[in-house]
Coordinates of C-alpha atoms in Angstrom, one line a residue:
A512 CA 28.2 31.0 19.9
V513 CA 26.1 28.0 20.9
V514 CA 29.2 26.2 22.2
A515 CA 30.4 29.3 24.1
E516 CA 26.9 29.8 25.7
T517 CA 27.1 26.2 26.8
L518 CA 30.5 27.0 28.4
D519 CA 28.8 29.8 30.3
A520 CA 30.6 32.6 28.3
D521 CA 29.0 36.0 28.3
A522 CA 26.4 36.2 25.4
A523 CA 27.2 39.9 24.8
D524 CA 30.8 39.3 24.4
I525 CA 30.1 36.4 22.0
E526 CA 28.0 38.8 19.9
E527 CA 30.5 41.4 20.0
A528 CA 33.4 39.1 18.8
L529 CA 31.2 37.8 16.0
E530 CA 30.3 41.3 14.8
R531 CA 34.1 42.2 14.8
L532 CA 34.8 39.0 12.8
E533 CA 32.1 40.0 10.4
R534 CA 33.4 43.5 9.9
K535 CA 37.2 42.7 9.6
S536 CA 37.4 39.3 8.0
G537 CA 34.4 39.2 5.7
F538 CA 34.4 35.4 6.3
V539 CA 31.0 35.4 8.0
K540 CA 27.8 37.3 7.8
L541 CA 24.8 37.6 10.0
A542 CA 22.0 35.4 8.7
A543 CA 19.1 35.9 11.1
E544 CA 18.1 36.5 14.6
H545 CA 16.6 33.4 16.1
E546 CA 14.5 32.2 19.1
Y547 CA 15.0 28.7 20.4
P548 CA 12.1 26.7 21.5
N549 CA 13.0 27.4 25.2
R550 CA 12.6 31.2 24.3
S551 CA 16.4 31.9 24.4
L552 CA 17.5 34.4 21.8
T553 CA 20.5 34.1 19.6
L554 CA 22.2 35.3 16.4
R555 CA 22.8 33.0 13.5
Y556 CA 25.9 33.6 11.4
R557 CA 26.9 31.8 8.3
F558 CA 30.1 31.5 6.2
V559 CA 30.2 33.7 3.1
H560 CA 31.3 30.9 1.1
A561 CA 31.6 27.0 1.6
L562 CA 35.3 27.2 0.9
Y563 CA 35.9 29.3 4.1
Q564 CA 33.8 26.7 6.1
N565 CA 35.7 23.8 4.7
A566 CA 39.1 25.5 5.2
F567 CA 38.3 26.3 8.9
Y568 CA 36.9 22.7 9.5
A569 CA 40.0 21.1 7.9
A570 CA 42.3 23.2 10.1
L571 CA 40.7 21.7 13.2
R572 CA 42.5 18.7 14.8
P573 CA 40.3 15.5 14.9
T574 CA 40.2 15.7 18.7
R575 CA 39.1 19.3 18.5
R576 CA 36.3 18.4 16.1
V577 CA 35.0 15.7 18.5
S578 CA 34.9 18.0 21.5
L579 CA 33.3 20.9 19.5
S580 CA 30.7 18.5 18.0
K581 CA 29.8 17.2 21.4
L582 CA 29.5 20.7 22.8
A583 CA 27.3 21.8 20.0
A584 CA 25.0 18.8 20.2
E585 CA 24.6 19.3 24.0
A586 CA 23.9 22.9 23.4
L587 CA 21.3 22.2 20.8
L588 CA 19.7 19.6 23.1
H589 CA 19.6 22.2 25.9
F590 CA 18.1 25.0 23.8
H591 CA 15.4 22.8 21.9
G592 CA 14.4 20.8 25.0
P593 CA 11.4 18.5 24.4
Q594 CA 11.4 19.8 20.8
A595 CA 15.0 18.4 20.0
G596 CA 13.4 15.6 18.0
K597 CA 12.8 18.1 15.2
I598 CA 16.6 18.4 14.7
A599 CA 17.3 14.7 15.2
A600 CA 19.3 14.4 11.9
Q601 CA 21.4 17.3 12.8
L602 CA 22.1 15.9 16.3
G603 CA 22.8 12.6 14.8
F604 CA 25.6 13.9 12.6
L605 CA 27.0 15.9 15.5
F606 CA 27.1 13.0 17.9
E607 CA 28.5 10.8 15.1
T608 CA 31.4 13.3 14.7
A609 CA 31.7 13.4 18.4
R610 CA 32.1 9.6 18.3
D611 CA 29.2 9.1 20.8
F612 CA 27.8 6.3 18.5
E613 CA 25.1 5.2 20.8
R614 CA 23.5 8.7 21.0
A615 CA 24.1 9.2 17.3
A616 CA 22.2 6.0 16.5
R617 CA 19.3 7.1 18.6
Q618 CA 19.1 10.5 16.9
F619 CA 19.3 8.8 13.5
Q620 CA 16.4 6.4 14.4
L621 CA 14.3 9.5 15.5
A622 CA 15.3 11.4 12.4
S623 CA 14.3 8.3 10.2
Q624 CA 10.9 8.1 11.8
N625 CA 10.4 11.9 11.3
A626 CA 11.1 11.4 7.6
L627 CA 8.7 8.4 7.3
R628 CA 5.9 10.7 8.7
L629 CA 6.6 13.1 5.8
F630 CA 6.7 10.1 3.3
A631 CA 10.4 11.0 2.6
S632 CA 11.2 7.3 2.3
R633 CA 14.6 7.8 0.5
E634 CA 15.7 10.2 3.2
A635 CA 14.3 7.8 5.9
E636 CA 16.3 4.8 4.4
A637 CA 19.6 6.9 4.3
L638 CA 19.2 8.0 7.9
A639 CA 18.3 4.5 9.2
R640 CA 21.4 3.1 7.4
R641 CA 23.6 5.9 8.9
G642 CA 22.2 4.9 12.4
L643 CA 22.9 1.1 11.7
D644 CA 26.5 2.1 10.9
A645 CA 26.8 3.9 14.2
V646 CA 25.2 0.9 16.1
R647 CA 28.1 -1.3 15.2
S648 CA 30.4 0.9 17.3
A649 CA 28.1 1.3 20.3
P650 CA 29.8 -0.1 23.5
D651 CA 26.9 -1.7 25.2
A652 CA 25.7 -5.1 23.6
A653 CA 22.2 -4.9 25.1
N654 CA 21.7 -1.4 23.9
R655 CA 23.0 -2.4 20.5
T656 CA 20.2 -4.9 20.1
R657 CA 17.5 -2.4 21.1
L658 CA 19.0 0.3 18.9
E659 CA 19.3 -2.0 15.9
L660 CA 15.8 -3.2 16.4
G661 CA 14.4 0.4 16.2
L662 CA 16.6 1.2 13.3
Q663 CA 15.8 -1.9 11.3
S664 CA 12.1 -1.3 11.9
A665 CA 12.5 2.2 10.4
L666 CA 14.6 0.9 7.5
A667 CA 11.9 -1.8 6.8
A668 CA 9.1 0.8 6.6
A669 CA 11.3 3.0 4.2
I670 CA 12.2 0.1 1.9
R671 CA 8.5 -1.1 1.9
D672 CA 7.3 2.3 0.8
R673 CA 10.0 2.7 -1.8
K674 CA 10.4 -0.9 -3.2
T675 CA 7.1 -2.6 -2.1
H676 CA 6.8 -5.8 -0.1
A677 CA 7.8 -7.7 -3.2
S678 CA 11.3 -6.6 -2.8
G679 CA 13.7 -9.3 -1.4
E680 CA 15.4 -6.5 0.7
T681 CA 12.0 -5.7 2.2
L682 CA 11.6 -9.4 3.1
E683 CA 15.1 -9.7 4.6
T684 CA 14.7 -6.5 6.7
H685 CA 11.5 -7.8 8.2
Q686 CA 13.0 -11.1 8.9
R687 CA 15.9 -9.3 10.8
V688 CA 13.4 -7.2 12.7
H689 CA 11.6 -10.4 13.7
A690 CA 14.8 -12.1 14.9
L691 CA 15.9 -9.0 16.9
S692 CA 12.4 -8.6 18.4
Q693 CA 12.6 -12.2 19.6
E694 CA 16.1 -11.5 21.1
A695 CA 14.9 -8.3 22.8
G696 CA 11.5 -9.9 23.9
D697 CA 9.7 -7.0 22.1
Q698 CA 6.3 -8.4 21.0
R699 CA 5.1 -5.2 19.4
S700 CA 8.1 -5.2 17.0
A701 CA 7.5 -8.8 16.4
F702 CA 3.9 -8.0 15.3
F703 CA 5.2 -5.3 12.9
A704 CA 7.6 -7.8 11.3
Q705 CA 4.9 -10.5 11.1
V706 CA 2.6 -8.0 9.3
G707 CA 5.4 -7.3 6.8
L708 CA 6.1 -10.9 6.3
F709 CA 2.4 -11.4 5.6
W710 CA 2.4 -9.0 2.8
S711 CA 5.6 -10.3 1.4
A712 CA 4.2 -13.8 1.3
L713 CA 0.9 -12.5 -0.2
V714 CA 2.4 -10.5 -3.1
R715 CA 4.5 -13.4 -4.0
S716 CA 1.3 -15.4 -4.3
D717 CA 2.2 -17.7 -1.3
R718 CA -1.3 -17.8 0.1
L719 CA -0.4 -20.7 2.6
G720 CA 2.6 -18.6 3.9
A721 CA 0.3 -15.5 4.1
R722 CA -2.3 -17.4 6.1
E723 CA 0.3 -18.7 8.5
Q724 CA 1.7 -15.3 9.0
A725 CA -1.9 -13.8 9.6
G726 CA -2.4 -16.4 12.2
Q727 CA 0.9 -15.5 13.9
C728 CA -0.1 -11.9 13.9
R729 CA -3.4 -12.8 15.5
A730 CA -1.7 -14.7 18.2
T731 CA 0.9 -12.0 18.9
A732 CA -1.8 -9.3 19.1
E733 CA -3.7 -11.4 21.6
Q734 CA -0.6 -12.0 23.7
I735 CA 0.0 -8.2 23.8
G736 CA -3.6 -7.6 24.7
D737 CA -4.0 -4.7 22.3
P738 CA -7.4 -4.5 20.6
G739 CA -6.0 -2.2 17.9
L740 CA -3.4 -4.9 16.9
V741 CA -6.1 -7.6 17.0
M742 CA -8.1 -5.4 14.6
Q743 CA -5.0 -4.9 12.3
A744 CA -4.5 -8.7 12.3
D745 CA -8.1 -9.5 11.5
Y746 CA -7.9 -7.0 8.6
L747 CA -5.1 -9.1 7.1
L748 CA -7.3 -12.1 7.4
G749 CA -10.2 -10.3 5.7
Y750 CA -7.9 -9.2 2.8
L751 CA -6.6 -12.8 2.5
T752 CA -10.1 -14.3 2.5
F753 CA -11.2 -11.9 -0.3
H754 CA -8.3 -12.9 -2.5
S755 CA -8.9 -16.5 -1.8
G756 CA -12.6 -16.2 -2.9
E757 CA -14.0 -16.8 0.6
H758 CA -16.5 -13.9 0.2
E759 CA -18.9 -14.7 3.0
E760 CA -16.1 -15.1 5.4
C761 CA -14.6 -11.9 4.2
E762 CA -17.9 -10.1 4.8
R763 CA -18.0 -11.4 8.5
V764 CA -14.4 -10.5 9.2
L765 CA -14.4 -7.1 7.7
R766 CA -17.6 -6.0 9.5
T767 CA -16.1 -7.2 12.8
V768 CA -12.9 -5.2 12.1
L769 CA -14.8 -2.0 11.2
A770 CA -16.9 -2.3 14.3
L771 CA -13.7 -2.2 16.4
Y772 CA -12.2 0.9 14.7
D773 CA -11.9 4.0 16.9
P774 CA -10.4 6.9 15.0
S775 CA -9.1 8.5 18.2
K776 CA -7.1 5.5 19.0
H777 CA -6.3 3.8 15.6
I778 CA -5.6 6.5 13.0
K779 CA -1.9 6.8 14.1
M780 CA -1.5 3.2 13.1
I781 CA -1.2 4.3 9.4
E782 CA 2.3 5.7 10.4
T783 CA 3.4 2.1 11.2
F784 CA 1.5 0.0 8.8
S785 CA 1.0 2.4 5.8
L786 CA -2.8 1.8 5.5
D787 CA -5.9 2.7 7.4
V788 CA -8.1 -0.2 8.6
R789 CA -11.2 1.8 8.4
A790 CA -10.8 3.4 5.0
N791 CA -9.2 0.5 3.3
G792 CA -11.3 -2.1 5.1
M793 CA -14.4 -0.2 4.0
A794 CA -13.2 -0.1 0.3
L795 CA -12.5 -3.8 0.4
L796 CA -15.9 -4.5 2.0
G797 CA -17.4 -2.5 -0.9
L798 CA -15.8 -4.6 -3.6
N799 CA -16.7 -7.7 -1.7
L800 CA -20.3 -6.7 -1.5
W801 CA -20.4 -6.6 -5.3
Y802 CA -19.2 -10.2 -5.4
L803 CA -21.8 -11.1 -2.9
G804 CA -24.6 -9.6 -5.1
F805 CA -25.2 -6.1 -3.6
P806 CA -24.0 -3.6 -6.3
D807 CA -25.9 -0.6 -4.9
Q808 CA -24.4 -1.1 -1.4
A809 CA -21.0 -1.8 -2.9
R810 CA -21.0 1.6 -4.8
A811 CA -22.2 3.5 -1.6
K812 CA -19.5 1.7 0.5
S813 CA -16.8 2.5 -1.9
Q814 CA -17.6 6.2 -2.0
E815 CA -17.8 6.3 1.8
A816 CA -14.2 4.8 2.0
I817 CA -12.9 7.4 -0.4
D818 CA -14.5 10.3 1.5
I819 CA -12.8 9.0 4.7
A820 CA -9.5 8.4 3.0
R821 CA -9.6 12.0 1.7
T822 CA -9.6 13.3 5.3
L823 CA -6.5 11.5 6.3
P824 CA -3.1 13.2 6.2
Y825 CA -1.5 10.2 4.5
P826 CA -1.7 9.5 0.8
I827 CA -1.3 5.7 0.7
P828 CA -4.8 4.8 2.1
L829 CA -6.4 7.1 -0.5
T830 CA -4.5 5.4 -3.3
L831 CA -5.6 1.9 -2.1
T832 CA -9.3 2.9 -1.9
L833 CA -9.0 4.5 -5.5
M834 CA -7.4 1.3 -6.8
M835 CA -10.3 -0.7 -5.6
K836 CA -12.8 1.7 -6.9
T837 CA -11.2 1.1 -10.4
F838 CA -12.1 -2.5 -10.3
L839 CA -15.6 -1.8 -8.9
S840 CA -16.2 0.8 -11.7
D841 CA -15.4 -1.9 -14.3
F842 CA -18.0 -4.3 -12.6
L843 CA -20.5 -1.5 -12.8
D844 CA -19.5 -0.7 -16.5
D845 CA -18.5 2.9 -15.7
P846 CA -15.1 3.5 -17.5
R847 CA -15.2 7.3 -16.8
A848 CA -15.2 6.6 -13.2
M849 CA -12.3 4.2 -13.7
D850 CA -10.3 6.8 -15.6
E851 CA -11.0 9.4 -12.9
A852 CA -9.9 7.1 -10.0
S853 CA -6.7 5.9 -11.8
G854 CA -5.7 9.4 -12.8
E855 CA -5.9 10.4 -9.2
V856 CA -3.7 7.4 -8.3
I857 CA -1.1 8.5 -10.9
A858 CA -1.2 12.2 -9.5
I859 CA -0.7 11.0 -5.8
A860 CA 2.1 8.6 -6.7
E861 CA 4.0 11.4 -8.7
K862 CA 3.3 14.0 -5.9
H863 CA 4.5 11.8 -3.0
G864 CA 7.2 9.9 -4.7
L865 CA 5.2 6.6 -4.7
Q866 CA 6.2 5.7 -8.3
T867 CA 7.4 2.2 -7.5
N868 CA 4.5 0.8 -5.5
T869 CA 1.4 2.5 -6.7
L870 CA 2.1 4.2 -10.1
F871 CA 1.6 0.9 -12.1
W872 CA -1.9 0.6 -10.6
G873 CA -2.9 4.0 -11.9
K874 CA -1.2 3.4 -15.3
F875 CA -3.0 0.0 -15.6
G876 CA -6.4 1.6 -14.7
H877 CA -6.0 4.5 -17.1
G878 CA -5.2 2.1 -19.9
W879 CA -8.1 -0.1 -19.0
A880 CA -10.4 2.8 -19.1
L881 CA -9.1 3.9 -22.4
A882 CA -9.6 0.6 -23.9
R883 CA -13.1 0.4 -22.4
M884 CA -13.9 3.8 -24.0
G885 CA -12.8 2.6 -27.5
R886 CA -9.1 3.8 -27.6
L887 CA -7.9 0.2 -27.8
E888 CA -4.3 0.4 -29.0
E889 CA -3.4 3.2 -26.7
G890 CA -5.3 1.4 -23.8
K891 CA -3.8 -1.9 -24.4
A892 CA -0.2 -0.5 -24.5
Q893 CA -0.7 1.1 -21.1
M894 CA -2.1 -2.0 -19.6
R895 CA 0.8 -4.1 -20.9
E896 CA 3.3 -1.5 -19.7
A897 CA 1.8 -1.6 -16.2
I898 CA 1.7 -5.5 -16.1
A899 CA 5.4 -5.5 -17.1
D900 CA 6.1 -3.0 -14.3
A901 CA 4.3 -5.3 -11.8
Q902 CA 6.2 -8.3 -12.9
T903 CA 9.6 -6.5 -12.6
M904 CA 8.7 -5.6 -9.0
G905 CA 7.8 -9.1 -8.2
M906 CA 4.1 -8.3 -7.5
I907 CA 3.2 -11.9 -8.5
Y908 CA -0.3 -12.0 -7.0
V909 CA -1.6 -9.0 -9.0
V910 CA -0.5 -10.2 -12.4
P911 CA -3.3 -12.8 -13.0
V912 CA -5.9 -10.1 -12.1
L913 CA -4.4 -7.7 -14.6
D914 CA -3.9 -10.3 -17.3
L915 CA -7.5 -11.3 -16.9
A916 CA -8.7 -7.7 -17.4
L917 CA -6.5 -7.4 -20.4
A918 CA -7.9 -10.8 -21.7
F919 CA -11.5 -9.4 -21.5
V920 CA -10.3 -6.4 -23.5
L921 CA -8.7 -8.6 -26.2
A922 CA -11.8 -10.8 -26.3
G923 CA -14.0 -7.7 -26.9
E924 CA -12.0 -6.9 -29.9
G925 CA -12.0 -10.4 -31.3
A926 CA -8.5 -11.5 -30.4
A927 CA -9.6 -14.8 -29.0
G928 CA -6.3 -16.7 -29.3
E929 CA -4.3 -14.1 -27.3
A930 CA -7.0 -13.9 -24.7
L931 CA -7.0 -17.7 -24.2
A932 CA -3.3 -17.7 -24.0
L933 CA -3.4 -15.2 -21.2
I934 CA -6.0 -17.2 -19.3
G935 CA -4.1 -20.5 -20.0
K936 CA -0.9 -18.9 -18.4
H937 CA -2.7 -18.4 -15.0
L938 CA -5.5 -21.0 -14.9
P939 CA -3.5 -24.0 -13.6
H940 CA -1.9 -22.1 -10.6
S941 CA -5.4 -20.6 -9.7
E942 CA -6.9 -24.2 -9.8
K943 CA -4.0 -25.5 -7.8
A944 CA -4.5 -22.9 -5.1
G945 CA -8.0 -24.1 -4.7
T946 CA -9.9 -20.8 -4.7
H947 CA -9.3 -17.5 -6.2
E948 CA -11.6 -14.5 -6.4
K949 CA -11.2 -14.4 -10.2
L950 CA -11.3 -18.1 -10.9
P951 CA -15.1 -18.1 -11.9
E952 CA -14.4 -15.3 -14.4
M953 CA -11.4 -17.1 -15.9
Y954 CA -13.6 -20.2 -16.5
R955 CA -16.4 -18.0 -17.9
L956 CA -14.2 -16.1 -20.3
K957 CA -12.5 -19.2 -21.6
G958 CA -16.0 -20.8 -22.1
E959 CA -17.2 -17.9 -24.0
L960 CA -14.1 -17.8 -26.2
L961 CA -14.3 -21.6 -26.9
L962 CA -18.0 -21.1 -27.9
R963 CA -16.9 -18.6 -30.5
Q964 CA -14.6 -21.1 -32.0
G965 CA -17.5 -23.5 -32.3
L966 CA -16.3 -25.9 -29.5
E967 CA -19.6 -26.1 -27.8
L968 CA -19.1 -29.1 -25.5
E969 CA -15.7 -27.7 -24.2
A970 CA -17.4 -24.3 -23.8
E971 CA -20.2 -25.8 -21.8
K972 CA -17.7 -27.6 -19.5
F973 CA -16.0 -24.3 -18.6
L974 CA -19.2 -22.4 -18.2
L975 CA -20.4 -25.0 -15.8
L976 CA -17.1 -24.7 -13.9
A977 CA -17.7 -21.0 -13.7
L978 CA -21.1 -21.5 -12.3
E979 CA -20.0 -24.1 -9.8
T980 CA -17.0 -22.1 -8.6
A981 CA -19.0 -19.0 -8.2
R982 CA -21.6 -20.8 -6.0
Q983 CA -18.9 -22.3 -3.9
T984 CA -17.3 -18.9 -3.2
G985 CA -20.6 -17.3 -2.6
A986 CA -20.0 -14.8 -5.5
R987 CA -23.6 -14.2 -6.5
S988 CA -22.7 -11.5 -9.1
L989 CA -20.3 -13.9 -10.8
E990 CA -23.0 -16.7 -10.5
L991 CA -25.3 -14.5 -12.4
R992 CA -22.8 -13.8 -15.2
A993 CA -22.0 -17.6 -15.5
A994 CA -25.8 -18.4 -15.5
T995 CA -26.4 -15.7 -18.2
S996 CA -23.6 -17.2 -20.4
L997 CA -24.9 -20.7 -19.9
S998 CA -28.6 -19.8 -20.5
R999 CA -27.7 -18.1 -23.8
L1000 CA -25.9 -21.3 -24.8
Y1001 CA -28.9 -23.5 -23.8
H1002 CA -31.4 -21.2 -25.5
A1003 CA -29.4 -21.3 -28.8
R1004 CA -29.1 -25.0 -28.5
G1005 CA -32.9 -25.2 -28.4
E1006 CA -33.5 -25.8 -24.7
P1007 CA -35.4 -22.7 -23.6
A1008 CA -36.9 -24.4 -20.5
V1009 CA -33.4 -25.3 -19.0
A1010 CA -32.1 -21.8 -20.0
R1011 CA -34.9 -20.0 -18.3
K1012 CA -35.0 -22.1 -15.1
L1013 CA -31.2 -21.7 -14.6
L1014 CA -31.2 -17.9 -15.1
A1015 CA -34.6 -17.1 -13.5
E1016 CA -33.4 -18.7 -10.2
I1017 CA -30.4 -16.6 -9.7
Y1018 CA -31.9 -13.4 -11.1
G1019 CA -34.8 -13.8 -8.7
W1020 CA -32.4 -13.7 -5.8
F1021 CA -31.2 -10.1 -6.4
T1022 CA -32.9 -7.3 -4.5
E1023 CA -30.9 -4.3 -5.9
G1024 CA -28.8 -3.2 -8.8
F1025 CA -31.4 -3.6 -11.4
D1026 CA -29.8 -0.7 -13.3
T1027 CA -26.4 -2.4 -13.6
P1028 CA -25.2 -4.1 -16.9
D1029 CA -25.2 -7.6 -15.5
L1030 CA -28.9 -7.5 -14.3
R1031 CA -30.0 -5.7 -17.4
N1032 CA -28.4 -8.3 -19.6
A1033 CA -30.0 -11.1 -17.6
K1034 CA -33.4 -9.6 -17.7
A1035 CA -33.1 -9.0 -21.4
L1036 CA -32.2 -12.6 -22.0
L1037 CA -35.1 -13.9 -19.8
E1038 CA -37.5 -11.9 -22.0
Q1039 CA -35.9 -13.1 -25.2
I1040 CA -36.3 -16.7 -23.9
A1041 CA -39.8 -16.0 -23.1
H1042 CA -40.4 -14.8 -26.8
G1043 CA -38.3 -17.6 -28.3
A1044 CA -35.7 -15.2 -29.6
A1045 CA -32.0 -15.9 -29.3
N1046 CA -29.6 -13.0 -29.0
D1047 CA -25.9 -12.7 -28.8
S1048 CA -24.7 -10.4 -26.1
S1049 CA -21.4 -8.9 -25.2
L1050 CA -19.1 -10.4 -22.6

């Protein structure tokens, strides 16, 4: 009927013919009355059985299929008008059958982008690949480059969401996007590719490569002259400085980024980059505030980030803010909050099909919380399973962080040898990298474990390294922890004056968070030193 209407046939005659066909053959039946977006009315018929449809279709000559498919596609475009994008996948298949490969590719690109907005990454990938097949037969070389660029960009986003930036396929697709963007002179597509290459380098723990890509992103954003892209590039730098242990620089960069964010202009960027600079930048700022020695501000900023992320119609920003809350809750000794946050991450991952790139975070956090709440064996099993998942995916940069958390759990139950082995596996690489946000804690835990084994001089060496590294990175909270461990050692050794001076100096710096475990432990130790009573405290 649609094709006939396109050919200017009389609509009443068409309806009458279809009604006769329905009555006499029984092959088709009326499915519904339908109004097209342009307010045209029509009837929708369907075959009673797919066998009839297949038989009729097989009976058509190939040339007839081509002409009918093209007519149907043109008719649908006419009746849907500006809303034709909603049926892009249907149009793509029709134009493909009509052998109009250029238009098929355009529709498949649009359909893939539609699927990405719905977080249907698997469908988006399949549609993008179908479009890429069509592009190869497009007649115009210049158009082929532009079409392939759009389709490869959609494919990169789909693979990223399904397989993470650690996937070799994600890296190769972003490299292809970058090459095509250079060929087409498309700086925005080049920026998108550079962001992807940044994350691929970072998850592989290639910090130098990530820093280089962040710089290229910044340069490209400035050339384009788009403040939103500049803000996005600076967020990458803020993320990198945090994980490199440059906490004061991270603070400066993130506050600059958040000051530039305009929800009316920048919220749509989530569709392209899969994160929200405001929600995720605020969550990262909260975590960084704890390192800098402001636990109360950290808690408030983390909650503010989660509240914002809950208002967004996209799941990934919320999972990222919840994952960061898991770590902050550990710092604040709140395992129940850890469990709640990680449980929500698991629920979001399962609901939206994000099992590959976010489920392991939730699984790890849940196991970590269980272990912290006394269910050690169950908790350790889940933590180890999540670490294995991260390693399988190639998420190299997160493994030392997860292993360190597991090492603290092992140390807490007396498994010093296993905990030391985990630290020893990552410490050389972290030292070689120069800085790492977890490096002071690696040194501190190793020192504490060596002290338990009676190796006091070796223990002191690593505790001093923890203190020095924390000071270099501006991590006041880690400096307090290292100073507490060292002061306990000096007091037990019979040097109370040295112990008190070391701990009192950093404890006196703090202006908030006095109800947190670290500050309570430090205060208790200072009181014990003052009364000449040594005390063994937990890690």
